[in-house]
Amino acid sequence: MPPFDLPEGDPFGTHNLPYGVFSLPGSDSARRVGVRLGDHVLDAGKAAYALGSPYAPLLAQDSLNPLLAAGRTTWSDVRRALTAWVTVPAHQEAIADLLHPLSSVTLHLPFEVADYVDFYASENHARNVGQIFRPDAADSLTPNWKHLPIGYHGRSGTVVVSGTDVVRPSGQRKAPADPAPVFGPSVRLDIEAEVGFVVGTPSQMGTPVPLADFREHVFGLCLLNDWSARDIQAWEYVPLGPFLGKSFTTSVSAWITPLDALDEARVAPPERTHPLLPYLDDSGAGTEPDGYDLRISVAINGHVVSEPPFSTMYWTAAQQLAHMTVNGASLRTGDLYGSGTVSGPTERERGSLLELTWNGRDPLELPDGKRAFLEDGDVVTLTAWAPGPDGVRVGLGEVTGRVVSA
């Protein structure tokens, strides 16, 4: 089938057009910006030059950062141009040779990550964690949880593209009955199914970003796996929070889906049960919904174990951005922030093994044996889709990673 003649309902059709960075085999192996169309990738920079587009300098790059920095108006203009290139027959003919099968290219981390922040925005996940670790508490949520989106600053240097192996981390761990901590590879390696948001337009230090400006700063989103060493995390996190139990690897998709491709997926967040301070209050008349109806699937060695619904997230990406900058902290092009583990209300919708196995008490039954936590050789794959125009689906690029021994 010719690259432009996609099957009806292809989740990576002309309604989607996510961005990535790829290279070709052989001598012409330079990294270049690409746009996915079905099971092909378009060399966006060369296509822009072939068609005499003014956006060629933004697209003929080895990362998405120049495009990210260009701002909302340019993002929308470039998307309209790309849509014309892949739908107008005369343009198709001019760029047909610039479409490459995905099977023939290497995909790379699509942008240079500036800062990385991770949140804790799912009430279902937070309650599950509270019940696991504080079973006798009157409330499974901490007192601050309904008043602000809790987050921590991660390590941008270990954000890797989908397909990168994950080396089992080593560190200190101490079980409750152990007399002293020991050092060694984690024996409770876990995943967290999340959505990552990619910042384009920077902000000035000292100037908070209000809720209404979310789409002026955030370019798009991607799937994210926040790999977690639960035993290392449990011993180290008091009193300052996660460190080595999280910082060893964070996997993201090779494809960034622009927010403009997800208009039909926007939904209102769950009803708030506590009044919010003004900078987080999104209940006003005329406020646009900034929740997203994303249907995530988590598979271990090809076996689906969970289907977390992103629409259930209590805190939205807009609220997270507002909270992240309310103290005057600035945004930089390439900032990445994770939603936190996505978990729904049912057991089948939990986004981590910590929850799915109830901290190892109830191991999962997989075709190749039981799992309380991940074993060496396990391959974890996150996929997702969102509702798109006219009933078609918008596919999100998968995130996959294989655990290798320490």
Steps between C-alpha positions, in 0.01 A plus 500: 500500500648842408600699812229765453220243456446408862248245626176658612522595866879472522584652844806666347317658208494860384294600806793412728846583355721460810858624491819305560867482411646222285808399306553286192748214470825542315703809425204742516443433870446853631211545740203687356150606601232264376122487497327164526242400240370147543799268505727754327689809612526816291830686492339830600800724433568371150127509422486863611792594274354302209176696527663838564353529848608782733502241780794309353756652744289384797453148365844432352641436848633211706250553783157649555627777728509778236140423408401478866646845565312656207172533689131421468423695182787337312410154631151533357627646172753221452233238573271651235787499251585137575137399460497659155826331402365151573148552362532718186593278201751746351683524833486123548672448166777743591583335833418133438869401495546659843277247675695216662361177649526502877662159477796655316584788737639549849291712737668731751404708803294765322600805707775614732356472849559808714343436841293198600227513765265218599163534669260283701167600348279190509275478804450128440876442498558720805227322697634158404851598611361642824308180573807287428743693718267663756221243542399632842482867402163674527544634145710329235584842352748736662345829624647707215400270212167665406647850529802486268653271236786326680819462299875458515793597280648208306813442293481617139826330402348153533192561284535251213308420184273199468691181424796580724590218739449568871786385721376373835614766749705433810481685827437471871193314615372388838198281565310570826644190667859559387742616772693723258485615139669301223627605158413324177268482200138591562275197549179703472530666160175659385348717229266798509278563200492876448449775246778753444442862397762681291556873549571715196474870579715605798392740773675774693641426842282669760185485284249221578319334209122516551262216417374683192848502345553124508462454124728797432788317667439127460561362152381143538506179694638147492484177693749472785617209714635611837704191591515464878710293740254463787746356752760772440227765505349373827829526690616837363190716460463636856513797540577651156319266261604282204862495383694192382187287493375713211793675335657203320270499192187667363378376161302715256348441161689580182193697385364824647131549428417872466214628714335618178444133407308434821219756495233227487658327798467793739273429797416657834696359794324317785288712732704683763410418858700783661510871418817599318715809533448745213812409301380136479126561470380384157128505583422847364247562226653475156798299622604252233538137613863394526450135584571248225320176419799274436457122515827342612599133482783338698649173376772280650661266245207562267233420761269791590482540877331839537304768313524825698265785397668842494161675515480415872802715596403741779759766414531621141817580308398867504477499880834325525661764278344781704618346827848431364548869421293674769812571707663672203693199369548537126421263216761405243456362151523124533369477855320171558254428777327173576142463611574246767376143490168465320261271688126452467249386762516126422776242548538460122572874469797532735812651345778339707595155622505642852123536470427207268668255740422699815869540583580144394231330709293391199736417210375530144440179307676536163535238226870465590451488876410718798623856549504702820753740348702502178757234419806530277398458138147632550382739230247765603302681230262794541260586218209745487240661282263794525172582325555704185290667230208311344540205731857410404766436759812706561787265575774589746848365436578198713756484779684174541798394708673172584645437845862385495702380797710733710 
